[in-house]
Short mmCIF file of N, CA, C and O in Angstrom, two decimals:
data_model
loop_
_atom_site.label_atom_id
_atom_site.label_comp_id
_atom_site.label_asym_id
_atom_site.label_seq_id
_atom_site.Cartn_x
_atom_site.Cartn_y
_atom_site.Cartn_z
N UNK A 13 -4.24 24.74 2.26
CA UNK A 13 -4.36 23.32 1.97
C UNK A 13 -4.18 23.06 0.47
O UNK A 13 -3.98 21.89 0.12
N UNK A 14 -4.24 24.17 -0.57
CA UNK A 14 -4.92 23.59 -2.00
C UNK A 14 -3.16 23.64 -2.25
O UNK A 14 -2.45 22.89 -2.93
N UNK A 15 -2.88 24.58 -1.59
CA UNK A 15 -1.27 24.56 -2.09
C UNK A 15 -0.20 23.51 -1.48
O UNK A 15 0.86 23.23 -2.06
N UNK A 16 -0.56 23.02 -0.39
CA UNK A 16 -0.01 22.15 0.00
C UNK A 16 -0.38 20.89 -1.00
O UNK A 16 0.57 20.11 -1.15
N UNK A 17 -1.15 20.67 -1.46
CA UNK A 17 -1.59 19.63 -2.20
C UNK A 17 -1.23 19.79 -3.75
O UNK A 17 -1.20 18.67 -4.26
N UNK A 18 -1.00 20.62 -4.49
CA UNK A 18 0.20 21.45 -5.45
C UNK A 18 1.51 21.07 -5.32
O UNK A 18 2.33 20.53 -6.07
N UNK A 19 1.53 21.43 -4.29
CA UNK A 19 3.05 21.01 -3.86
C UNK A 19 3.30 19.28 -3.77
O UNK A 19 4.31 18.83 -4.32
N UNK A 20 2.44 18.41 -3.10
CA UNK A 20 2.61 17.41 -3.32
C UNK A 20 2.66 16.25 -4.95
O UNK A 20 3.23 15.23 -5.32
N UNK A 21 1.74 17.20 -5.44
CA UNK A 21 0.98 17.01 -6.67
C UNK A 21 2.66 17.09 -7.61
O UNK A 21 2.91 16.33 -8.55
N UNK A 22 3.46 17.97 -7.17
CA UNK A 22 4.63 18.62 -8.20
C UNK A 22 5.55 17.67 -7.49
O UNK A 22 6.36 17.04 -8.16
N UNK A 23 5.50 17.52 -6.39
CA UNK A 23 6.89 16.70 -6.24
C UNK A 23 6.95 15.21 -6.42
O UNK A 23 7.93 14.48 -6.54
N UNK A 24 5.01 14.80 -6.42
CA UNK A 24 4.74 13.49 -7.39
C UNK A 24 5.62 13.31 -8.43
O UNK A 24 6.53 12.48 -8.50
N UNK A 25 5.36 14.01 -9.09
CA UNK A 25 5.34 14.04 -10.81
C UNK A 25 6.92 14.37 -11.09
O UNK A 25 7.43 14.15 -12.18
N UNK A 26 7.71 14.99 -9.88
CA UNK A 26 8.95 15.25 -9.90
C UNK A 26 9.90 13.74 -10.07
O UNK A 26 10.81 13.33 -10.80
N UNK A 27 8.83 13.09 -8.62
CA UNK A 27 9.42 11.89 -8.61
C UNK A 27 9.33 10.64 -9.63
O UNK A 27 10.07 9.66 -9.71
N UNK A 28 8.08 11.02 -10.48
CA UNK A 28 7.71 9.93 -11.80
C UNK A 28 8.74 9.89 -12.90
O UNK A 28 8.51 10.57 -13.91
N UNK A 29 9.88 9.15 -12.81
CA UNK A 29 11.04 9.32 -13.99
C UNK A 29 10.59 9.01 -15.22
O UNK A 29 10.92 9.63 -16.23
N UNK A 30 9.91 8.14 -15.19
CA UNK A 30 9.24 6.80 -16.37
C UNK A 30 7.83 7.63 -17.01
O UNK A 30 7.36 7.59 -18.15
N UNK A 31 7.38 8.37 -15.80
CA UNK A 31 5.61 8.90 -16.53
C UNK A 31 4.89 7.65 -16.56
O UNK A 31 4.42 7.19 -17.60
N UNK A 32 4.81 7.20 -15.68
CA UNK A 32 3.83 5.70 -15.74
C UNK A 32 2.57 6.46 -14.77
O UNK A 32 1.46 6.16 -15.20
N UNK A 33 2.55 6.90 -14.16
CA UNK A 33 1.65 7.33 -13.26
C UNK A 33 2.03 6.62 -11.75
O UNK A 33 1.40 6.79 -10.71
N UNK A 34 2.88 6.03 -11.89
CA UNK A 34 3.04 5.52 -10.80
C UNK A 34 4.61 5.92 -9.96
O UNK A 34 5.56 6.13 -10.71
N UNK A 35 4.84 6.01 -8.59
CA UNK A 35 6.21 5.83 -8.30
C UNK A 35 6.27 4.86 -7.44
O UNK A 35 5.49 4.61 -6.51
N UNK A 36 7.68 4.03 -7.95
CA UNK A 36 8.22 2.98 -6.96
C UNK A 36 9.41 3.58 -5.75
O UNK A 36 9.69 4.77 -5.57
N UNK A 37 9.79 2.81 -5.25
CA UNK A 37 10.61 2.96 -3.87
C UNK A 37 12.11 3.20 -5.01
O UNK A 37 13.07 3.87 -4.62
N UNK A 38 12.09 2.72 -6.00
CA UNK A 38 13.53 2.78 -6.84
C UNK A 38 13.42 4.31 -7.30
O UNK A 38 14.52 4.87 -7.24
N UNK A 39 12.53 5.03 -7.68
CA UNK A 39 12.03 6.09 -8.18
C UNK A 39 12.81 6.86 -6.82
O UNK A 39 14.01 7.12 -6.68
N UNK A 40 11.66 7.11 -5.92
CA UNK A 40 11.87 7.94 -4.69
C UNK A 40 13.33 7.85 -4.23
O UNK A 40 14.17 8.65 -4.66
N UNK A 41 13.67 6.87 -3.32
CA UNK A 41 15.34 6.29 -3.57
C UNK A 41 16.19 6.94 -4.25
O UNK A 41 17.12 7.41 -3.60
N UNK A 42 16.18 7.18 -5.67
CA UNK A 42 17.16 7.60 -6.23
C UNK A 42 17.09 9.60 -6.37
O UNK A 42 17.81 10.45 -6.91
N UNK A 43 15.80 9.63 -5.56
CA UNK A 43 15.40 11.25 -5.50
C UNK A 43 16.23 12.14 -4.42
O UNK A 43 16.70 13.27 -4.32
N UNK A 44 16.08 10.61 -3.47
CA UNK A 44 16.25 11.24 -1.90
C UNK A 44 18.06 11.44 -2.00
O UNK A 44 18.70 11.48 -0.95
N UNK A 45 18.55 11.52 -2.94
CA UNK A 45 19.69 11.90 -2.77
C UNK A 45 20.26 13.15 -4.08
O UNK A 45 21.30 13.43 -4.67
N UNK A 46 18.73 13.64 -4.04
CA UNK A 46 19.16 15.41 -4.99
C UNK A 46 18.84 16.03 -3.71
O UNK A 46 17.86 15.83 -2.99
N UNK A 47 20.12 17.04 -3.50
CA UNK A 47 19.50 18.22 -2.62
C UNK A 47 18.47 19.21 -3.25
O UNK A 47 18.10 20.12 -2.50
N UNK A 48 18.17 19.20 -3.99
CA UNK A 48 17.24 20.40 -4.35
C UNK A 48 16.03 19.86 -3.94
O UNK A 48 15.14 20.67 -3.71
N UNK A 49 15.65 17.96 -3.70
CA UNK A 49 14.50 17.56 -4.08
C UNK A 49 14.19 17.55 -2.15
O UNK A 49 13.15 17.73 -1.52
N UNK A 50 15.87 17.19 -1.59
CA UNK A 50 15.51 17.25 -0.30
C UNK A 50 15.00 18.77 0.86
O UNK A 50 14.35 18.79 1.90
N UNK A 51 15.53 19.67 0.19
CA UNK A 51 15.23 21.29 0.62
C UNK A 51 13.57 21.44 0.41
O UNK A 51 12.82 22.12 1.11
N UNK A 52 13.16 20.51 -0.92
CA UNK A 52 12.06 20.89 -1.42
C UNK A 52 10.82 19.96 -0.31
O UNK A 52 9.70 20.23 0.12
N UNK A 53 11.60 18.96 -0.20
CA UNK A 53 10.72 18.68 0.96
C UNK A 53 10.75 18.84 2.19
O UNK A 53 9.79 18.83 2.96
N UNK A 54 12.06 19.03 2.44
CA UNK A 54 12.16 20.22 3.98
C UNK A 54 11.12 21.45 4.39
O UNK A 54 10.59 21.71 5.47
N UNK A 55 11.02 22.09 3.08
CA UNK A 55 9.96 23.13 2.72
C UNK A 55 8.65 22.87 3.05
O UNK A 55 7.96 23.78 3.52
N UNK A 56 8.21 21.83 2.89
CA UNK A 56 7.12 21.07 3.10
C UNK A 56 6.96 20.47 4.62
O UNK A 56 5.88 20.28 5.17
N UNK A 57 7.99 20.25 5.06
CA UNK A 57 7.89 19.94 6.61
C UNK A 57 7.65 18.38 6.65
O UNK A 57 6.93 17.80 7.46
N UNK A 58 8.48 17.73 5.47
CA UNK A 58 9.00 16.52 6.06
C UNK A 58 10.11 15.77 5.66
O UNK A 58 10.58 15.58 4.53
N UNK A 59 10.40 15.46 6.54
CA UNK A 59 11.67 14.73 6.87
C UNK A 59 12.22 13.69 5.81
O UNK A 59 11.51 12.80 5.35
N UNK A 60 13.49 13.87 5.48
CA UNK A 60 13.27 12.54 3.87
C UNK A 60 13.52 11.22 4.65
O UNK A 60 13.28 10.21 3.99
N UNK A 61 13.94 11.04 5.87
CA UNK A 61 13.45 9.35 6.55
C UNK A 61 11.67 9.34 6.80
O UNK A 61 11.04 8.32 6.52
N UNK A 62 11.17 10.25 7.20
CA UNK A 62 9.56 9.73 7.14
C UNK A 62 9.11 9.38 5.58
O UNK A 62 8.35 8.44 5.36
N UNK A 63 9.60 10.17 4.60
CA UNK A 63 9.10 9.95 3.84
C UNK A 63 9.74 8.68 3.14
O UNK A 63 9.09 8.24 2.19
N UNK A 64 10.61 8.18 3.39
CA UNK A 64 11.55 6.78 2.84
C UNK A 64 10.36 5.56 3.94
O UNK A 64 10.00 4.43 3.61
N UNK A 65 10.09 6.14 4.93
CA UNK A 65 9.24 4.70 5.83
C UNK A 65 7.90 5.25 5.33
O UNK A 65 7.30 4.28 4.87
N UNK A 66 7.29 6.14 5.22
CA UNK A 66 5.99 6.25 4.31
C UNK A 66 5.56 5.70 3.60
O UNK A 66 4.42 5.25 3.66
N UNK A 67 6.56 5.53 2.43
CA UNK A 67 6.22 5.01 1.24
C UNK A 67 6.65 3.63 1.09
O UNK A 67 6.49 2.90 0.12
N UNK A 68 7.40 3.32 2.54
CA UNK A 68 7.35 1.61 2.69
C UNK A 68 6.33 0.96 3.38
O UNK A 68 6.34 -0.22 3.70
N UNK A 69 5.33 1.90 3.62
CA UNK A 69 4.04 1.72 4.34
C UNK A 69 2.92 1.89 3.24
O UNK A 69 1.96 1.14 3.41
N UNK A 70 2.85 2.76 2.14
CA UNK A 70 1.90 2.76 1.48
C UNK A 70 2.17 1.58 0.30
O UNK A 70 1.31 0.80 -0.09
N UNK A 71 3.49 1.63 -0.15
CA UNK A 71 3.90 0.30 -1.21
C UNK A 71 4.68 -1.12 -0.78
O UNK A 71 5.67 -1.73 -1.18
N UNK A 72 3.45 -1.32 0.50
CA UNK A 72 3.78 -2.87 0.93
C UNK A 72 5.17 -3.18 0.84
O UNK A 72 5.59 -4.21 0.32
N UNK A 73 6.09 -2.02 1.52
CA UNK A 73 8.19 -2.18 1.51
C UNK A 73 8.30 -2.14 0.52
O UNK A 73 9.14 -2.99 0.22
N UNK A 74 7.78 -1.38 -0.72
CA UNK A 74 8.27 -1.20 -2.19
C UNK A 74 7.57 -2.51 -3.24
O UNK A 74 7.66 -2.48 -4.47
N UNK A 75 7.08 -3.30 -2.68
CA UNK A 75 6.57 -4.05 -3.91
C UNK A 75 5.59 -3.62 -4.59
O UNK A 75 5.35 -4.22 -5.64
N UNK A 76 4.99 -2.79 -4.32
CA UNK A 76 4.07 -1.90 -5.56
C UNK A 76 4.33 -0.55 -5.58
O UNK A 76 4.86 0.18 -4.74
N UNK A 77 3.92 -0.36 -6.56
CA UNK A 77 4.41 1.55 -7.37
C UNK A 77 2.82 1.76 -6.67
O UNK A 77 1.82 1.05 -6.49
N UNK A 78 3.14 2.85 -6.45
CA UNK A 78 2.28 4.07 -5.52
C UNK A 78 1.54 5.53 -6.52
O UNK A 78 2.00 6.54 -7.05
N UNK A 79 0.31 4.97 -6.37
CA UNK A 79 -0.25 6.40 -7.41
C UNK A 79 -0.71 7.27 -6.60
O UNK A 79 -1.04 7.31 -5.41
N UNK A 80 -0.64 8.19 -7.79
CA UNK A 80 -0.22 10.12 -6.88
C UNK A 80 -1.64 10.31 -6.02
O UNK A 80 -1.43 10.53 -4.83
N UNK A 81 -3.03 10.25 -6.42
CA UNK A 81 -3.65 9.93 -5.36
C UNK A 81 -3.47 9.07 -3.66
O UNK A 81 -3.98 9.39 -2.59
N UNK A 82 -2.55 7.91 -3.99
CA UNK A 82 -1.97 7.65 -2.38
C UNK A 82 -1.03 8.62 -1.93
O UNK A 82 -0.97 9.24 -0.86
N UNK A 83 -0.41 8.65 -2.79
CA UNK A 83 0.94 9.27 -2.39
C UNK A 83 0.27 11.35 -1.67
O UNK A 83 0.69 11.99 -0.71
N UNK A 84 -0.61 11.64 -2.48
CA UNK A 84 -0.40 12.96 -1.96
C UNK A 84 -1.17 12.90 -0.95
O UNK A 84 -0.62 13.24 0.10
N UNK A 85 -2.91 12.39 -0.79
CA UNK A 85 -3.30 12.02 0.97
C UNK A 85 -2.59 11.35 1.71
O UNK A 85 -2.83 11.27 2.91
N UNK A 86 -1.62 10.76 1.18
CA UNK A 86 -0.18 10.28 2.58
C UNK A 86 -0.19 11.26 2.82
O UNK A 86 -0.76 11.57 3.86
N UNK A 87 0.51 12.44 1.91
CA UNK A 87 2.01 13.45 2.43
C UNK A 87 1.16 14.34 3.09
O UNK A 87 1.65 14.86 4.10
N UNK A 88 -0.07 14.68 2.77
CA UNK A 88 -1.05 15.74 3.94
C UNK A 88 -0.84 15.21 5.41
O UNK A 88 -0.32 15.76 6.38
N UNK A 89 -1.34 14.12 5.28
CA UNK A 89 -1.45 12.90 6.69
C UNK A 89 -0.15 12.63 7.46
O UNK A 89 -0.07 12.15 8.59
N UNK A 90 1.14 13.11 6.45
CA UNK A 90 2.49 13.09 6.98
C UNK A 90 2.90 14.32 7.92
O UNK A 90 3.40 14.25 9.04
N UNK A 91 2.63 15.28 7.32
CA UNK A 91 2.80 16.83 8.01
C UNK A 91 2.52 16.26 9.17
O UNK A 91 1.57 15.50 9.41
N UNK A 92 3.81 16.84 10.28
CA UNK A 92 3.29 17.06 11.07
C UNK A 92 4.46 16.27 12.42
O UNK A 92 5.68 16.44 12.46
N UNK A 93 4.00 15.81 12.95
CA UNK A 93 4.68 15.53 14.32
C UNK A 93 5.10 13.43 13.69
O UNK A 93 4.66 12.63 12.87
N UNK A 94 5.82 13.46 14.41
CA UNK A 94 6.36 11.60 14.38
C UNK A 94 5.10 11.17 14.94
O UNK A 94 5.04 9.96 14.71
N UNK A 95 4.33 11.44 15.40
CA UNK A 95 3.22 10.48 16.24
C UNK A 95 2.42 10.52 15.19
O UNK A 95 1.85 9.48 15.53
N UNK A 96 1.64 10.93 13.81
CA UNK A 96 0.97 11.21 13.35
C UNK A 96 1.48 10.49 11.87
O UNK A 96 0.78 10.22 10.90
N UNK A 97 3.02 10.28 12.04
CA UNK A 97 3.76 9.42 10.71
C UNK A 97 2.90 7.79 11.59
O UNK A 97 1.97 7.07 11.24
N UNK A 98 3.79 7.78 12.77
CA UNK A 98 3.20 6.31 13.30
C UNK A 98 2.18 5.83 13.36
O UNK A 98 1.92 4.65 13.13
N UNK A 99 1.31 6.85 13.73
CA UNK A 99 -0.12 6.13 12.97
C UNK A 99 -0.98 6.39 11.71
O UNK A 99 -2.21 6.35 11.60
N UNK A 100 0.10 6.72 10.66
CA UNK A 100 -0.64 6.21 9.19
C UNK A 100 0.51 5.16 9.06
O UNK A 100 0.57 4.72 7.91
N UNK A 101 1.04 4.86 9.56
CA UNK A 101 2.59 3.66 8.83
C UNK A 101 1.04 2.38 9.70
O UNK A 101 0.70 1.29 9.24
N UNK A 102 0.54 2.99 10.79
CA UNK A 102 -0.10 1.51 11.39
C UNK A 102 -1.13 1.45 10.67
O UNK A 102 -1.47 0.37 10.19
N UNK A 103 -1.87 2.63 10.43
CA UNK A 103 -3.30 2.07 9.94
C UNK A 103 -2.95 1.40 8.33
O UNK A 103 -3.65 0.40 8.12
N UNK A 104 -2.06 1.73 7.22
CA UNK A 104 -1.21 0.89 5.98
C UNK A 104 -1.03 -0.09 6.32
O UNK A 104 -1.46 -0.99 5.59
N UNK A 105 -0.33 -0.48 7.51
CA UNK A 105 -0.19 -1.88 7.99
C UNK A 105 -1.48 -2.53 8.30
O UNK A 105 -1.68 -3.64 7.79
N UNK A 106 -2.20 -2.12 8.90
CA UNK A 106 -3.91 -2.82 9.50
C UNK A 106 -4.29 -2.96 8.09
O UNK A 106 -4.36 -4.13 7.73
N UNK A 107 -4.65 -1.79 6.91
CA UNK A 107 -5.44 -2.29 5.81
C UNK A 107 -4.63 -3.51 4.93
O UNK A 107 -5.25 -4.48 4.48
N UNK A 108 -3.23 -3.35 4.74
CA UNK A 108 -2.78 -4.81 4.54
C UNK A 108 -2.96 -6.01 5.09
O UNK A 108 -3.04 -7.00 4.37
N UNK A 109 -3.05 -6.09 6.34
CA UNK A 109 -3.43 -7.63 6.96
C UNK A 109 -4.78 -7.59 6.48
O UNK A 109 -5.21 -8.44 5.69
N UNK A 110 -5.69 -6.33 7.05
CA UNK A 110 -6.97 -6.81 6.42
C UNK A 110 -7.19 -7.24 4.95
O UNK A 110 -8.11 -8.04 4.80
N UNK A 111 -6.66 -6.96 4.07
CA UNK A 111 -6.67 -7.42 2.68
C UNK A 111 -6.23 -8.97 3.11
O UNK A 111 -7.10 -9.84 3.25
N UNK A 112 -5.08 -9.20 3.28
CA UNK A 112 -4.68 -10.81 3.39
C UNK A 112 -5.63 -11.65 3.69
O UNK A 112 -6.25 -12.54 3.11
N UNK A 113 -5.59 -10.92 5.23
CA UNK A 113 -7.08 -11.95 6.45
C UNK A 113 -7.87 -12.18 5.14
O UNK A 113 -7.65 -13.28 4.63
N UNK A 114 -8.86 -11.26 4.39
CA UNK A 114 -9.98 -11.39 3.69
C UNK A 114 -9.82 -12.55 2.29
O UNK A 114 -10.59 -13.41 1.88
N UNK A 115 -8.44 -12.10 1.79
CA UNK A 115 -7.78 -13.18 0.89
C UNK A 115 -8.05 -14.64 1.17
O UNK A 115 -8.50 -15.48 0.38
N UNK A 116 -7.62 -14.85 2.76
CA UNK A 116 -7.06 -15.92 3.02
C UNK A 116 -8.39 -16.61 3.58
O UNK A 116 -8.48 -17.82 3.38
N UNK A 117 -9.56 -15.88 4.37
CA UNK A 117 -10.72 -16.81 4.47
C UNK A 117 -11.54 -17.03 3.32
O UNK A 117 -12.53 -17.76 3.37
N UNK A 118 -11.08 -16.25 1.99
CA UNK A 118 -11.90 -16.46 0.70
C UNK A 118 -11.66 -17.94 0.48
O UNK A 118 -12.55 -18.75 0.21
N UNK A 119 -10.42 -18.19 0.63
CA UNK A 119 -9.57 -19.17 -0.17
C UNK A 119 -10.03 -20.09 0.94
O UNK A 119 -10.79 -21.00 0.64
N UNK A 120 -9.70 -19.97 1.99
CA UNK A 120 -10.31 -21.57 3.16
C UNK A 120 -11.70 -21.80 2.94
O UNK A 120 -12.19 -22.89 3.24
N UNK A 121 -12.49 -20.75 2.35
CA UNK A 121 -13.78 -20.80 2.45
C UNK A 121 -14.05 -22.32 1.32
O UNK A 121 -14.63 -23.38 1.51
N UNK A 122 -13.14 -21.63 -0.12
CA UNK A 122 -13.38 -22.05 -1.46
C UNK A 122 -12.71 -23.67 -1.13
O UNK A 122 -13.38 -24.61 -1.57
N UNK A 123 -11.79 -23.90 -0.61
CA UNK A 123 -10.81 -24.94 -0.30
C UNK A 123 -11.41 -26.38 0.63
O UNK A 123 -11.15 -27.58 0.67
N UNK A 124 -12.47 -25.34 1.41
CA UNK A 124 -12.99 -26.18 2.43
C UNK A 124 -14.37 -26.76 1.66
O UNK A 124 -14.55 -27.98 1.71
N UNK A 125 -15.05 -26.18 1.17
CA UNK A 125 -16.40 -26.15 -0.21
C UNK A 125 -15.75 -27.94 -0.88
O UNK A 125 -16.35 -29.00 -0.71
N UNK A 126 -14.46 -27.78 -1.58
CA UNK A 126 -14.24 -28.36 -2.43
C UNK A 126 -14.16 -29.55 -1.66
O UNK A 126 -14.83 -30.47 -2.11
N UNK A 127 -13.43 -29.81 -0.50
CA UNK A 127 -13.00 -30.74 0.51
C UNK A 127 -14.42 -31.46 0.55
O UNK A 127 -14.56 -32.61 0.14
N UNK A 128 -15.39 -30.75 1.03
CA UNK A 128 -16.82 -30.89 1.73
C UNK A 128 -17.53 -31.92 0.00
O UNK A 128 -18.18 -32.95 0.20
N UNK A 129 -17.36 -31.59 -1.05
CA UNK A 129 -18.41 -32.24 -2.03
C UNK A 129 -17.03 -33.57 -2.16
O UNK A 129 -17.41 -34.73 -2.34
N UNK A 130 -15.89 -33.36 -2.09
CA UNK A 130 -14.86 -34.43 -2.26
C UNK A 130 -15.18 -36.08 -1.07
O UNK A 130 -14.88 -37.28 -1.14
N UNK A 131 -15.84 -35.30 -0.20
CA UNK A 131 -15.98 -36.19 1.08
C UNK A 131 -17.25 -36.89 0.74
O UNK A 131 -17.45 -38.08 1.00
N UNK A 132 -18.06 -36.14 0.17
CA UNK A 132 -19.58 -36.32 -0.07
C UNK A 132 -19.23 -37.59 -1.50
O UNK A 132 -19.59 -38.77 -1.53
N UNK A 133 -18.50 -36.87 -2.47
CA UNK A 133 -18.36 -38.07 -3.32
C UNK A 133 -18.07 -39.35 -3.01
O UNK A 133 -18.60 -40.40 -3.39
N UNK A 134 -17.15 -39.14 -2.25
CA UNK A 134 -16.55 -41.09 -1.16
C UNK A 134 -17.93 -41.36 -1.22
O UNK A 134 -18.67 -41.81 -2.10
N UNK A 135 -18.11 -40.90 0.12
CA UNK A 135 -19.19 -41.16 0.66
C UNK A 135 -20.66 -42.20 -0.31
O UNK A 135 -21.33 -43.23 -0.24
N UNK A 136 -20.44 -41.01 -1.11
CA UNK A 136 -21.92 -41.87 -2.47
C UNK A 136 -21.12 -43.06 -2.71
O UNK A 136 -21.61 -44.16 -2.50
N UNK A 137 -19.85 -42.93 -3.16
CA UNK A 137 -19.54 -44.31 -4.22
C UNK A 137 -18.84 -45.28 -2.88
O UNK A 137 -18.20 -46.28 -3.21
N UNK A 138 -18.97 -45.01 -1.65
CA UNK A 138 -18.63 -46.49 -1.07
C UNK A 138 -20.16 -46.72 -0.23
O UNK A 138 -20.30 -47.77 0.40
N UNK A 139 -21.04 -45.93 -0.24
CA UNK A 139 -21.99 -46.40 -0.22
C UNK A 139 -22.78 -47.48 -1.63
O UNK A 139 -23.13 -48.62 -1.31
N UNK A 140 -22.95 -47.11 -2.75
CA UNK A 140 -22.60 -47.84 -4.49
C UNK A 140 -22.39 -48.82 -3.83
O UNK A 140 -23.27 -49.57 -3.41
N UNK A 141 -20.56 -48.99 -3.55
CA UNK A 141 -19.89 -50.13 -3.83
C UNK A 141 -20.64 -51.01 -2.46
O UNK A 141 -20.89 -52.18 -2.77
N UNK A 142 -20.91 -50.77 -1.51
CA UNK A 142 -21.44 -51.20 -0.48
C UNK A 142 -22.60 -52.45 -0.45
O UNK A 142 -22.85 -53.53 0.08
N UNK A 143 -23.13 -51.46 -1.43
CA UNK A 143 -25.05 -52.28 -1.55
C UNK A 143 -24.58 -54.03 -2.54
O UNK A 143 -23.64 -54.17 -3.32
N UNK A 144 -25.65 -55.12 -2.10
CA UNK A 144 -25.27 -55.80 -2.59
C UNK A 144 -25.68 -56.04 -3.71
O UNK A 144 -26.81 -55.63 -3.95
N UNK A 145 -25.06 -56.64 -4.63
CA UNK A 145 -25.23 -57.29 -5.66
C UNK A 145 -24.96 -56.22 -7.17
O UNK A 145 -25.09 -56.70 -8.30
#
């Protein structure tokens, strides 16, 4: 295991052109077409299409750069059979909606709050304007 994780650890850092700590889908992309880098992950026992839909599963289809901590508990979690790619591509997908979902009732929560004292304000000043005199 420690070497398998070495190995991921090296082909991270293989893939970091920039040294940001991070790799994007432009990074990897332009990897997946060195043979040395593809043998090297053949070696490893995966496939360079799992690993092209992997990392469109861990970086939300490439809109975020991927640090070597995701990236190397992916590639452990990758080893292995197609049934075992499909369900880490689902559970990446489940923790993204769950991030959104949680986003999105923050914001109805905060939206609906504001609505609720907006209604309450009417309310006072056409009651005001109401009373006589």
């Amino acid at each position: 295991k420690h070497q398998y994780i070495k190995d991921f650890t090296d082909l991270y850092k293989e893939l970091d052109d920039d040294h940001s700590g991070d790799v994007t889908m432009d990074e990897l992309t332009k990897h997946l077409q060195d043979d040395r880098m593809l043998a090297f992950m053949e070696s490893l026992e995966i496939d360079a299409s799992d690993v092209t839909q992997f990392f469109a599963s861990l970086s939300m289809n490439g809109e975020h750069a991927v640090d070597i901590e995701t990236f190397v508990v992916g590639c452990m979690k990758l080893r292995g059979t197609a049934r075992s790619m499909d369900l880490q591509c689902l559970y990446n997908s489940h923790l993204c909606y769950m991030r959104a979902r949680k986003s999105f009732e923050r914001q109805l929560k905060e939206d609906l709050a504001r609505l609720s004292a907006n209604v309450n304000a009417v309310a006072r000043a056409v009651s005001v304007l109401s009373q006589p005199g």
